[in-house]
Amino acid sequence: MAVALDRIRVGSAPDSWGVWFPDDPRQVPWQRFLDEVAEAGYSWIELGPYGYLPTDPARLGDEVKKRGLKVSAGTIFCGLHRGPSEWDTTWEQVSRVAALTRDMGAKHLVVIPSFWRDDKTAEILEAPELTTEQWGHLTKGMERLGREVRDTYGLDIVVHPHADTHIDTEEHVERFLDSTDSGLVNLCLDTGHYAYCGGDSVKLIETYGERIGYLHLKQVDPEILADVVKNEVPFGPAVQRGVMCEPPAGVPELGPVLTAAQRLGVDLFAIVEQDMYPCEPDKPLPIAVRTRKFLRSCGA
């Protein structure tokens, strides 16, 4: 019998509907995303890319409420490893997203490091490894961001390890956690991205449990991943190949991940994110329904 995962709050996100950008003709309209995520049985959503959903808090509040939905987090990208000169640009973006996130009653801001390799063109934008100085900029910058976001907006930042960024592998994730203050910065563990980069989500939860502030539920297809790694395929084209797959067909097994998270004894969001950009408009809903049913079978 599945363990009752009564500390885990399951949701989904625009990403699972093939949404990566505020505006793109290949993406479903935001109204359809909200309708279908509710139809699939989820009650929590993330905002997705700022500008995809309405940015007026009163309007967005009405739209989510009438569908029985609530917002768990907003998301930003930033390149704080580049040093203090990056702060003003970062804060301008953060201020918009954090204000809307707060106004929706959410408590988390998911922070994704900037890409070192362009996820569309595969152009190498920066070195994949940070220098010691850049690691210092990254960790101190994230701590500053955590403090400012908490003091100004009342939100907690959760940093999202991500393929083709400088926080990706087990080594990089552990270095980041060991170098930052748990009172200011914690982790959004994305099970798919961590597996994509060779990490073990259950081990991370069991080792750094007090730093796990949020979960993204995702799986990778091991056969496609092996080819992606072998041929150094960038993340965007890898997604188009189907590297992120529908549970329970891939890795890691989500049941053990959720059980390990439940054992932490804290309330955690677990937001389904199956990268599918771009995808046919009729593809996401059936997958979302099946995934929700699967997660219920795990006890969530």
PDB file of C-alpha atoms in Angstrom:
ATOM      1  CA  MET A   1       0.000   0.000   0.000  1.00  0.00           C
ATOM      2  CA  ALA A   2       1.306   3.454  -0.908  1.00  0.00           C
ATOM      3  CA  VAL A   3       2.453   5.750   1.895  1.00  0.00           C
ATOM      4  CA  ALA A   4       0.006   8.608   2.521  1.00  0.00           C
ATOM      5  CA  LEU A   5       1.884  11.655   1.295  1.00  0.00           C
ATOM      6  CA  ASP A   6      -0.028  14.114   3.441  1.00  0.00           C
ATOM      7  CA  ARG A   7       2.803  16.683   3.487  1.00  0.00           C
ATOM      8  CA  ILE A   8       3.034  16.833  -0.327  1.00  0.00           C
ATOM      9  CA  ARG A   9       0.907  19.326  -2.280  1.00  0.00           C
ATOM     10  CA  VAL A  10       0.812  18.326  -5.944  1.00  0.00           C
ATOM     11  CA  GLY A  11       0.360  20.792  -8.796  1.00  0.00           C
ATOM     12  CA  SER A  12       1.314  21.432 -12.403  1.00  0.00           C
ATOM     13  CA  ALA A  13       2.718  24.266 -14.479  1.00  0.00           C
ATOM     14  CA  PRO A  14       2.551  25.900 -17.916  1.00  0.00           C
ATOM     15  CA  ASP A  15       5.693  23.950 -18.815  1.00  0.00           C
ATOM     16  CA  SER A  16       3.609  20.745 -18.898  1.00  0.00           C
ATOM     17  CA  TRP A  17       1.474  22.403 -21.579  1.00  0.00           C
ATOM     18  CA  GLY A  18       4.487  23.210 -23.775  1.00  0.00           C
ATOM     19  CA  VAL A  19       4.818  26.802 -22.525  1.00  0.00           C
ATOM     20  CA  TRP A  20       8.337  28.252 -22.327  1.00  0.00           C
ATOM     21  CA  PHE A  21       7.793  31.865 -23.387  1.00  0.00           C
ATOM     22  CA  PRO A  22       5.456  34.749 -22.491  1.00  0.00           C
ATOM     23  CA  ASP A  23       4.114  34.806 -26.029  1.00  0.00           C
ATOM     24  CA  ASP A  24       4.617  32.220 -28.756  1.00  0.00           C
ATOM     25  CA  PRO A  25       2.219  31.105 -31.514  1.00  0.00           C
ATOM     26  CA  ARG A  26       3.135  27.460 -30.883  1.00  0.00           C
ATOM     27  CA  GLN A  27       1.844  27.602 -27.305  1.00  0.00           C
ATOM     28  CA  VAL A  28      -1.731  27.091 -26.118  1.00  0.00           C
ATOM     29  CA  PRO A  29      -3.603  30.231 -25.003  1.00  0.00           C
ATOM     30  CA  TRP A  30      -3.412  30.836 -21.265  1.00  0.00           C
ATOM     31  CA  GLN A  31      -7.176  30.344 -20.845  1.00  0.00           C
ATOM     32  CA  ARG A  32      -6.895  26.839 -22.253  1.00  0.00           C
ATOM     33  CA  PHE A  33      -3.978  26.027 -19.926  1.00  0.00           C
ATOM     34  CA  LEU A  34      -5.996  27.117 -16.873  1.00  0.00           C
ATOM     35  CA  ASP A  35      -9.094  25.232 -18.021  1.00  0.00           C
ATOM     36  CA  GLU A  36      -7.192  22.027 -18.704  1.00  0.00           C
ATOM     37  CA  VAL A  37      -4.964  22.030 -15.619  1.00  0.00           C
ATOM     38  CA  ALA A  38      -8.119  22.254 -13.504  1.00  0.00           C
ATOM     39  CA  GLU A  39      -9.836  19.559 -15.605  1.00  0.00           C
ATOM     40  CA  ALA A  40      -6.837  17.267 -15.054  1.00  0.00           C
ATOM     41  CA  GLY A  41      -7.412  17.432 -11.297  1.00  0.00           C
ATOM     42  CA  TYR A  42      -4.690  19.794 -10.106  1.00  0.00           C
ATOM     43  CA  SER A  43      -5.386  22.615  -7.665  1.00  0.00           C
ATOM     44  CA  TRP A  44      -1.938  24.288  -7.631  1.00  0.00           C
ATOM     45  CA  ILE A  45      -0.115  25.999 -10.499  1.00  0.00           C
ATOM     46  CA  GLU A  46       3.009  28.042 -11.080  1.00  0.00           C
ATOM     47  CA  LEU A  47       2.933  31.324 -12.996  1.00  0.00           C
ATOM     48  CA  GLY A  48       5.290  30.124 -15.722  1.00  0.00           C
ATOM     49  CA  PRO A  49       7.116  32.732 -17.841  1.00  0.00           C
ATOM     50  CA  TYR A  50       6.116  36.216 -16.700  1.00  0.00           C
ATOM     51  CA  GLY A  51       3.538  37.615 -19.110  1.00  0.00           C
ATOM     52  CA  TYR A  52       2.046  34.298 -20.223  1.00  0.00           C
ATOM     53  CA  LEU A  53      -0.712  34.497 -17.605  1.00  0.00           C
ATOM     54  CA  PRO A  54      -2.333  37.891 -16.965  1.00  0.00           C
ATOM     55  CA  THR A  55      -0.014  40.109 -14.912  1.00  0.00           C
ATOM     56  CA  ASP A  56      -2.787  42.190 -13.344  1.00  0.00           C
ATOM     57  CA  PRO A  57      -3.216  40.548  -9.931  1.00  0.00           C
ATOM     58  CA  ALA A  58      -6.945  41.244  -9.692  1.00  0.00           C
ATOM     59  CA  ARG A  59      -7.657  39.706 -13.079  1.00  0.00           C
ATOM     60  CA  LEU A  60      -5.364  36.719 -12.558  1.00  0.00           C
ATOM     61  CA  GLY A  61      -6.814  36.185  -9.100  1.00  0.00           C
ATOM     62  CA  ASP A  62     -10.321  36.018 -10.556  1.00  0.00           C
ATOM     63  CA  GLU A  63      -9.250  33.660 -13.343  1.00  0.00           C
ATOM     64  CA  VAL A  64      -7.555  31.137 -11.045  1.00  0.00           C
ATOM     65  CA  LYS A  65     -10.202  31.335  -8.321  1.00  0.00           C
ATOM     66  CA  LYS A  66     -13.130  30.609 -10.641  1.00  0.00           C
ATOM     67  CA  ARG A  67     -11.335  27.426 -11.734  1.00  0.00           C
ATOM     68  CA  GLY A  68     -10.580  26.331  -8.179  1.00  0.00           C
ATOM     69  CA  LEU A  69      -6.849  26.940  -8.607  1.00  0.00           C
ATOM     70  CA  LYS A  70      -4.159  28.507  -6.405  1.00  0.00           C
ATOM     71  CA  VAL A  71      -0.634  29.706  -7.215  1.00  0.00           C
ATOM     72  CA  SER A  72       2.387  28.051  -5.568  1.00  0.00           C
ATOM     73  CA  ALA A  73       5.302  30.049  -7.064  1.00  0.00           C
ATOM     74  CA  GLY A  74       6.691  32.399  -9.657  1.00  0.00           C
ATOM     75  CA  THR A  75       9.901  31.848 -11.646  1.00  0.00           C
ATOM     76  CA  ILE A  76      12.882  33.967 -12.661  1.00  0.00           C
ATOM     77  CA  PHE A  77      16.187  33.385 -14.470  1.00  0.00           C
ATOM     78  CA  CYS A  78      19.350  35.197 -13.394  1.00  0.00           C
ATOM     79  CA  GLY A  79      23.098  35.354 -14.004  1.00  0.00           C
ATOM     80  CA  LEU A  80      24.402  36.461 -10.623  1.00  0.00           C
ATOM     81  CA  HIS A  81      27.697  34.592 -11.177  1.00  0.00           C
ATOM     82  CA  ARG A  82      28.696  37.528 -13.381  1.00  0.00           C
ATOM     83  CA  GLY A  83      29.076  39.744 -10.322  1.00  0.00           C
ATOM     84  CA  PRO A  84      27.484  42.833  -8.719  1.00  0.00           C
ATOM     85  CA  SER A  85      27.017  44.537 -12.102  1.00  0.00           C
ATOM     86  CA  GLU A  86      24.242  42.003 -12.763  1.00  0.00           C
ATOM     87  CA  TRP A  87      22.206  43.004  -9.705  1.00  0.00           C
ATOM     88  CA  ASP A  88      20.125  45.905 -11.060  1.00  0.00           C
ATOM     89  CA  THR A  89      18.977  43.950 -14.139  1.00  0.00           C
ATOM     90  CA  THR A  90      18.150  40.945 -11.966  1.00  0.00           C
ATOM     91  CA  TRP A  91      16.237  42.954  -9.398  1.00  0.00           C
ATOM     92  CA  GLU A  92      14.159  44.699 -12.060  1.00  0.00           C
ATOM     93  CA  GLN A  93      12.933  41.306 -13.289  1.00  0.00           C
ATOM     94  CA  VAL A  94      12.562  39.892  -9.787  1.00  0.00           C
ATOM     95  CA  SER A  95      10.470  42.841  -8.623  1.00  0.00           C
ATOM     96  CA  ARG A  96       7.806  42.275 -11.277  1.00  0.00           C
ATOM     97  CA  VAL A  97       7.577  38.529 -10.753  1.00  0.00           C
ATOM     98  CA  ALA A  98       7.838  38.606  -6.962  1.00  0.00           C
ATOM     99  CA  ALA A  99       5.119  41.238  -6.629  1.00  0.00           C
ATOM    100  CA  LEU A 100       2.663  39.178  -8.699  1.00  0.00           C
ATOM    101  CA  THR A 101       3.666  35.993  -6.874  1.00  0.00           C
ATOM    102  CA  ARG A 102       3.040  37.650  -3.502  1.00  0.00           C
ATOM    103  CA  ASP A 103      -0.271  39.129  -4.662  1.00  0.00           C
ATOM    104  CA  MET A 104      -1.416  35.625  -5.663  1.00  0.00           C
ATOM    105  CA  GLY A 105      -0.805  34.445  -2.111  1.00  0.00           C
ATOM    106  CA  ALA A 106       2.180  32.256  -3.037  1.00  0.00           C
ATOM    107  CA  LYS A 107       5.277  31.979  -0.838  1.00  0.00           C
ATOM    108  CA  HIS A 108       8.017  30.790  -3.219  1.00  0.00           C
ATOM    109  CA  LEU A 109      10.119  32.249  -6.006  1.00  0.00           C
ATOM    110  CA  VAL A 110      11.865  29.617  -8.146  1.00  0.00           C
ATOM    111  CA  VAL A 111      15.261  30.921  -9.292  1.00  0.00           C
ATOM    112  CA  ILE A 112      16.923  29.294 -12.327  1.00  0.00           C
ATOM    113  CA  PRO A 113      20.555  30.121 -13.162  1.00  0.00           C
ATOM    114  CA  SER A 114      21.186  31.483 -16.645  1.00  0.00           C
ATOM    115  CA  PHE A 115      22.185  29.067 -19.413  1.00  0.00           C
ATOM    116  CA  TRP A 116      25.845  28.710 -20.464  1.00  0.00           C
ATOM    117  CA  ARG A 117      24.687  27.165 -23.775  1.00  0.00           C
ATOM    118  CA  ASP A 118      21.822  28.589 -25.812  1.00  0.00           C
ATOM    119  CA  ASP A 119      18.916  26.169 -25.541  1.00  0.00           C
ATOM    120  CA  LYS A 120      17.803  26.828 -29.117  1.00  0.00           C
ATOM    121  CA  THR A 121      20.940  27.401 -31.188  1.00  0.00           C
ATOM    122  CA  ALA A 122      23.485  25.420 -29.085  1.00  0.00           C
ATOM    123  CA  GLU A 123      25.783  28.462 -29.191  1.00  0.00           C
ATOM    124  CA  ILE A 124      28.263  28.383 -26.305  1.00  0.00           C
ATOM    125  CA  LEU A 125      27.541  31.568 -24.376  1.00  0.00           C
ATOM    126  CA  GLU A 126      29.941  31.109 -21.452  1.00  0.00           C
ATOM    127  CA  ALA A 127      32.346  28.512 -20.075  1.00  0.00           C
ATOM    128  CA  PRO A 128      30.429  25.569 -18.548  1.00  0.00           C
ATOM    129  CA  GLU A 129      32.589  25.690 -15.404  1.00  0.00           C
ATOM    130  CA  LEU A 130      32.691  28.724 -13.123  1.00  0.00           C
ATOM    131  CA  THR A 131      35.920  30.155 -11.757  1.00  0.00           C
ATOM    132  CA  THR A 132      36.398  30.389  -7.992  1.00  0.00           C
ATOM    133  CA  GLU A 133      35.607  34.102  -8.233  1.00  0.00           C
ATOM    134  CA  GLN A 134      32.398  33.416 -10.161  1.00  0.00           C
ATOM    135  CA  TRP A 135      31.311  30.819  -7.593  1.00  0.00           C
ATOM    136  CA  GLY A 136      31.738  33.519  -4.965  1.00  0.00           C
ATOM    137  CA  HIS A 137      29.617  35.943  -6.987  1.00  0.00           C
ATOM    138  CA  LEU A 138      26.956  33.259  -7.475  1.00  0.00           C
ATOM    139  CA  THR A 139      26.661  32.194  -3.844  1.00  0.00           C
ATOM    140  CA  LYS A 140      26.839  35.694  -2.354  1.00  0.00           C
ATOM    141  CA  GLY A 141      24.471  37.004  -5.015  1.00  0.00           C
ATOM    142  CA  MET A 142      21.911  34.287  -4.289  1.00  0.00           C
ATOM    143  CA  GLU A 143      22.141  34.993  -0.556  1.00  0.00           C
ATOM    144  CA  ARG A 144      21.556  38.686  -1.221  1.00  0.00           C
ATOM    145  CA  LEU A 145      18.636  37.807  -3.478  1.00  0.00           C
ATOM    146  CA  GLY A 146      17.158  35.541  -0.799  1.00  0.00           C
ATOM    147  CA  ARG A 147      17.429  38.297   1.817  1.00  0.00           C
ATOM    148  CA  GLU A 148      16.008  41.053  -0.398  1.00  0.00           C
ATOM    149  CA  VAL A 149      13.120  38.927  -1.713  1.00  0.00           C
ATOM    150  CA  ARG A 150      12.191  37.851   1.808  1.00  0.00           C
ATOM    151  CA  ASP A 151      12.407  41.357   3.273  1.00  0.00           C
ATOM    152  CA  THR A 152      10.635  43.108   0.388  1.00  0.00           C
ATOM    153  CA  TYR A 153       8.064  40.540  -0.741  1.00  0.00           C
ATOM    154  CA  GLY A 154       7.833  37.952   2.046  1.00  0.00           C
ATOM    155  CA  LEU A 155       8.834  35.120  -0.304  1.00  0.00           C
ATOM    156  CA  ASP A 156      11.407  32.332   0.000  1.00  0.00           C
ATOM    157  CA  ILE A 157      13.725  31.740  -2.949  1.00  0.00           C
ATOM    158  CA  VAL A 158      14.338  28.153  -4.057  1.00  0.00           C
ATOM    159  CA  VAL A 159      17.188  27.699  -6.528  1.00  0.00           C
ATOM    160  CA  HIS A 160      16.492  25.245  -9.357  1.00  0.00           C
ATOM    161  CA  PRO A 161      19.413  23.114 -10.621  1.00  0.00           C
ATOM    162  CA  HIS A 162      18.952  22.953 -14.393  1.00  0.00           C
ATOM    163  CA  ALA A 163      20.627  21.335 -17.386  1.00  0.00           C
ATOM    164  CA  ASP A 164      23.031  23.592 -19.295  1.00  0.00           C
ATOM    165  CA  THR A 165      23.440  25.936 -16.305  1.00  0.00           C
ATOM    166  CA  HIS A 166      26.238  26.166 -13.747  1.00  0.00           C
ATOM    167  CA  ILE A 167      24.154  24.459 -11.035  1.00  0.00           C
ATOM    168  CA  ASP A 168      23.446  21.059 -12.562  1.00  0.00           C
ATOM    169  CA  THR A 169      25.477  18.030 -11.465  1.00  0.00           C
ATOM    170  CA  GLU A 170      25.666  16.493  -7.995  1.00  0.00           C
ATOM    171  CA  GLU A 171      29.097  18.098  -7.503  1.00  0.00           C
ATOM    172  CA  HIS A 172      27.851  21.564  -8.443  1.00  0.00           C
ATOM    173  CA  VAL A 173      24.626  21.272  -6.433  1.00  0.00           C
ATOM    174  CA  GLU A 174      26.472  20.149  -3.308  1.00  0.00           C
ATOM    175  CA  ARG A 175      29.075  22.887  -3.718  1.00  0.00           C
ATOM    176  CA  PHE A 176      26.300  25.450  -4.024  1.00  0.00           C
ATOM    177  CA  LEU A 177      24.459  24.172  -0.941  1.00  0.00           C
ATOM    178  CA  ASP A 178      27.647  23.926   1.116  1.00  0.00           C
ATOM    179  CA  SER A 179      28.495  27.546   0.196  1.00  0.00           C
ATOM    180  CA  THR A 180      25.151  29.193   0.980  1.00  0.00           C
ATOM    181  CA  ASP A 181      23.175  30.042   4.113  1.00  0.00           C
ATOM    182  CA  SER A 182      20.151  27.783   4.634  1.00  0.00           C
ATOM    183  CA  GLY A 183      18.364  30.716   6.249  1.00  0.00           C
ATOM    184  CA  LEU A 184      18.452  32.593   2.943  1.00  0.00           C
ATOM    185  CA  VAL A 185      18.681  30.058   0.100  1.00  0.00           C
ATOM    186  CA  ASN A 186      17.199  26.614  -0.384  1.00  0.00           C
ATOM    187  CA  LEU A 187      16.611  24.280  -3.305  1.00  0.00           C
ATOM    188  CA  CYS A 188      13.903  23.536  -5.810  1.00  0.00           C
ATOM    189  CA  LEU A 189      14.830  19.942  -6.601  1.00  0.00           C
ATOM    190  CA  ASP A 190      13.762  19.114 -10.140  1.00  0.00           C
ATOM    191  CA  THR A 191      13.946  15.325 -10.306  1.00  0.00           C
ATOM    192  CA  GLY A 192      14.205  15.291 -14.095  1.00  0.00           C
ATOM    193  CA  HIS A 193      16.947  17.880 -14.437  1.00  0.00           C
ATOM    194  CA  TYR A 194      18.916  16.285 -11.613  1.00  0.00           C
ATOM    195  CA  ALA A 195      18.695  12.852 -13.280  1.00  0.00           C
ATOM    196  CA  TYR A 196      19.529  14.460 -16.650  1.00  0.00           C
ATOM    197  CA  CYS A 197      22.762  15.691 -15.051  1.00  0.00           C
ATOM    198  CA  GLY A 198      23.557  12.365 -13.351  1.00  0.00           C
ATOM    199  CA  GLY A 199      22.246  13.073  -9.846  1.00  0.00           C
ATOM    200  CA  ASP A 200      20.268  10.866  -7.431  1.00  0.00           C
ATOM    201  CA  SER A 201      17.233  12.717  -6.069  1.00  0.00           C
ATOM    202  CA  VAL A 202      16.549  10.347  -3.177  1.00  0.00           C
ATOM    203  CA  LYS A 203      20.182  10.591  -2.037  1.00  0.00           C
ATOM    204  CA  LEU A 204      20.037  14.398  -2.232  1.00  0.00           C
ATOM    205  CA  ILE A 205      16.827  14.523  -0.170  1.00  0.00           C
ATOM    206  CA  GLU A 206      18.269  12.147   2.425  1.00  0.00           C
ATOM    207  CA  THR A 207      21.590  14.034   2.621  1.00  0.00           C
ATOM    208  CA  TYR A 208      20.450  17.655   2.348  1.00  0.00           C
ATOM    209  CA  GLY A 209      16.854  17.315   3.533  1.00  0.00           C
ATOM    210  CA  GLU A 210      16.805  20.607   5.411  1.00  0.00           C
ATOM    211  CA  ARG A 211      17.708  22.413   2.162  1.00  0.00           C
ATOM    212  CA  ILE A 212      14.867  20.963   0.066  1.00  0.00           C
ATOM    213  CA  GLY A 213      12.256  23.717  -0.080  1.00  0.00           C
ATOM    214  CA  TYR A 214      10.275  22.727  -3.167  1.00  0.00           C
ATOM    215  CA  LEU A 215      10.013  19.929  -5.733  1.00  0.00           C
ATOM    216  CA  HIS A 216       9.502  19.696  -9.482  1.00  0.00           C
ATOM    217  CA  LEU A 217       8.396  16.221 -10.549  1.00  0.00           C
ATOM    218  CA  LYS A 218       9.853  15.149 -13.863  1.00  0.00           C
ATOM    219  CA  GLN A 219      11.333  12.070 -15.495  1.00  0.00           C
ATOM    220  CA  VAL A 220      13.908  11.472 -18.229  1.00  0.00           C
ATOM    221  CA  ASP A 221      14.005   8.733 -20.838  1.00  0.00           C
ATOM    222  CA  PRO A 222      17.327   6.942 -20.134  1.00  0.00           C
ATOM    223  CA  GLU A 223      17.887   5.819 -23.728  1.00  0.00           C
ATOM    224  CA  ILE A 224      17.341   9.275 -25.197  1.00  0.00           C
ATOM    225  CA  LEU A 225      19.421  10.787 -22.390  1.00  0.00           C
ATOM    226  CA  ALA A 226      22.350   8.470 -23.169  1.00  0.00           C
ATOM    227  CA  ASP A 227      22.347   9.686 -26.779  1.00  0.00           C
ATOM    228  CA  VAL A 228      21.993  13.318 -25.667  1.00  0.00           C
ATOM    229  CA  VAL A 229      24.997  13.017 -23.352  1.00  0.00           C
ATOM    230  CA  LYS A 230      27.085  11.113 -25.898  1.00  0.00           C
ATOM    231  CA  ASN A 231      26.477  13.685 -28.631  1.00  0.00           C
ATOM    232  CA  GLU A 232      26.512  16.760 -26.350  1.00  0.00           C
ATOM    233  CA  VAL A 233      23.020  17.773 -27.456  1.00  0.00           C
ATOM    234  CA  PRO A 234      21.819  21.076 -25.926  1.00  0.00           C
ATOM    235  CA  PHE A 235      18.787  21.070 -23.676  1.00  0.00           C
ATOM    236  CA  GLY A 236      16.267  22.577 -26.123  1.00  0.00           C
ATOM    237  CA  PRO A 237      16.855  20.034 -28.908  1.00  0.00           C
ATOM    238  CA  ALA A 238      17.001  17.261 -26.282  1.00  0.00           C
ATOM    239  CA  VAL A 239      13.482  18.198 -25.173  1.00  0.00           C
ATOM    240  CA  GLN A 240      12.310  18.073 -28.785  1.00  0.00           C
ATOM    241  CA  ARG A 241      13.689  14.523 -28.939  1.00  0.00           C
ATOM    242  CA  GLY A 242      11.478  13.612 -25.959  1.00  0.00           C
ATOM    243  CA  VAL A 243      14.178  13.353 -23.294  1.00  0.00           C
ATOM    244  CA  MET A 244      11.644  14.453 -20.668  1.00  0.00           C
ATOM    245  CA  CYS A 245       9.017  11.721 -20.697  1.00  0.00           C
ATOM    246  CA  GLU A 246       5.642  10.898 -19.199  1.00  0.00           C
ATOM    247  CA  PRO A 247       5.742   9.169 -15.800  1.00  0.00           C
ATOM    248  CA  PRO A 248       6.196   6.373 -14.946  1.00  0.00           C
ATOM    249  CA  ALA A 249       8.141   5.538 -18.134  1.00  0.00           C
ATOM    250  CA  GLY A 250      11.435   7.164 -17.127  1.00  0.00           C
ATOM    251  CA  VAL A 251      13.803   7.841 -14.255  1.00  0.00           C
ATOM    252  CA  PRO A 252      13.954   8.531 -11.392  1.00  0.00           C
ATOM    253  CA  GLU A 253      11.111   6.506  -9.902  1.00  0.00           C
ATOM    254  CA  LEU A 254       8.834   9.136  -8.387  1.00  0.00           C
ATOM    255  CA  GLY A 255       7.364   6.946  -5.628  1.00  0.00           C
ATOM    256  CA  PRO A 256      10.655   6.692  -3.695  1.00  0.00           C
ATOM    257  CA  VAL A 257      11.341  10.410  -4.248  1.00  0.00           C
ATOM    258  CA  LEU A 258       7.944  11.371  -2.816  1.00  0.00           C
ATOM    259  CA  THR A 259       8.341   8.956   0.096  1.00  0.00           C
ATOM    260  CA  ALA A 260      11.762  10.429   0.921  1.00  0.00           C
ATOM    261  CA  ALA A 261      10.278  13.921   0.762  1.00  0.00           C
ATOM    262  CA  GLN A 262       7.361  12.924   3.002  1.00  0.00           C
ATOM    263  CA  ARG A 263       9.847  11.640   5.597  1.00  0.00           C
ATOM    264  CA  LEU A 264      11.290  15.156   5.942  1.00  0.00           C
ATOM    265  CA  GLY A 265       8.163  16.011   7.929  1.00  0.00           C
ATOM    266  CA  VAL A 266       7.589  19.397   6.284  1.00  0.00           C
ATOM    267  CA  ASP A 267       4.975  20.659   3.845  1.00  0.00           C
ATOM    268  CA  LEU A 268       6.327  20.645   0.299  1.00  0.00           C
ATOM    269  CA  PHE A 269       4.963  21.537  -3.095  1.00  0.00           C
ATOM    270  CA  ALA A 270       5.584  18.927  -5.785  1.00  0.00           C
ATOM    271  CA  ILE A 271       4.856  20.539  -9.141  1.00  0.00           C
ATOM    272  CA  VAL A 272       4.678  18.364 -12.265  1.00  0.00           C
ATOM    273  CA  GLU A 273       6.793  19.760 -15.077  1.00  0.00           C
ATOM    274  CA  GLN A 274       7.147  17.726 -18.232  1.00  0.00           C
ATOM    275  CA  ASP A 275       9.127  19.817 -20.700  1.00  0.00           C
ATOM    276  CA  MET A 276       7.375  19.539 -24.057  1.00  0.00           C
ATOM    277  CA  TYR A 277       8.143  22.715 -25.985  1.00  0.00           C
ATOM    278  CA  PRO A 278       6.913  22.818 -28.673  1.00  0.00           C
ATOM    279  CA  CYS A 279       4.011  20.371 -28.704  1.00  0.00           C
ATOM    280  CA  GLU A 280       0.677  19.817 -30.390  1.00  0.00           C
ATOM    281  CA  PRO A 281      -2.126  21.611 -28.497  1.00  0.00           C
ATOM    282  CA  ASP A 282      -4.120  18.439 -27.860  1.00  0.00           C
ATOM    283  CA  LYS A 283      -1.173  16.516 -26.398  1.00  0.00           C
ATOM    284  CA  PRO A 284      -0.820  17.923 -22.835  1.00  0.00           C
ATOM    285  CA  LEU A 285      -4.267  17.282 -21.300  1.00  0.00           C
ATOM    286  CA  PRO A 286      -4.363  13.470 -21.663  1.00  0.00           C
ATOM    287  CA  ILE A 287      -0.800  13.259 -20.313  1.00  0.00           C
ATOM    288  CA  ALA A 288      -1.734  15.507 -17.380  1.00  0.00           C
ATOM    289  CA  VAL A 289      -4.757  13.347 -16.539  1.00  0.00           C
ATOM    290  CA  ARG A 290      -2.696  10.143 -16.639  1.00  0.00           C
ATOM    291  CA  THR A 291       0.113  11.713 -14.602  1.00  0.00           C
ATOM    292  CA  ARG A 292      -2.305  12.903 -11.920  1.00  0.00           C
ATOM    293  CA  LYS A 293      -3.773   9.391 -11.727  1.00  0.00           C
ATOM    294  CA  PHE A 294      -0.270   7.922 -11.453  1.00  0.00           C
ATOM    295  CA  LEU A 295       0.672  10.302  -8.625  1.00  0.00           C
ATOM    296  CA  ARG A 296      -2.487   9.344  -6.746  1.00  0.00           C
ATOM    297  CA  SER A 297      -1.378   5.719  -7.023  1.00  0.00           C
ATOM    298  CA  CYS A 298       1.870   6.791  -5.300  1.00  0.00           C
ATOM    299  CA  GLY A 299      -0.156   8.289  -2.457  1.00  0.00           C
ATOM    300  CA  ALA A 300      -0.011  11.928  -3.533  1.00  0.00           C
TER     301      ALA A 300
END
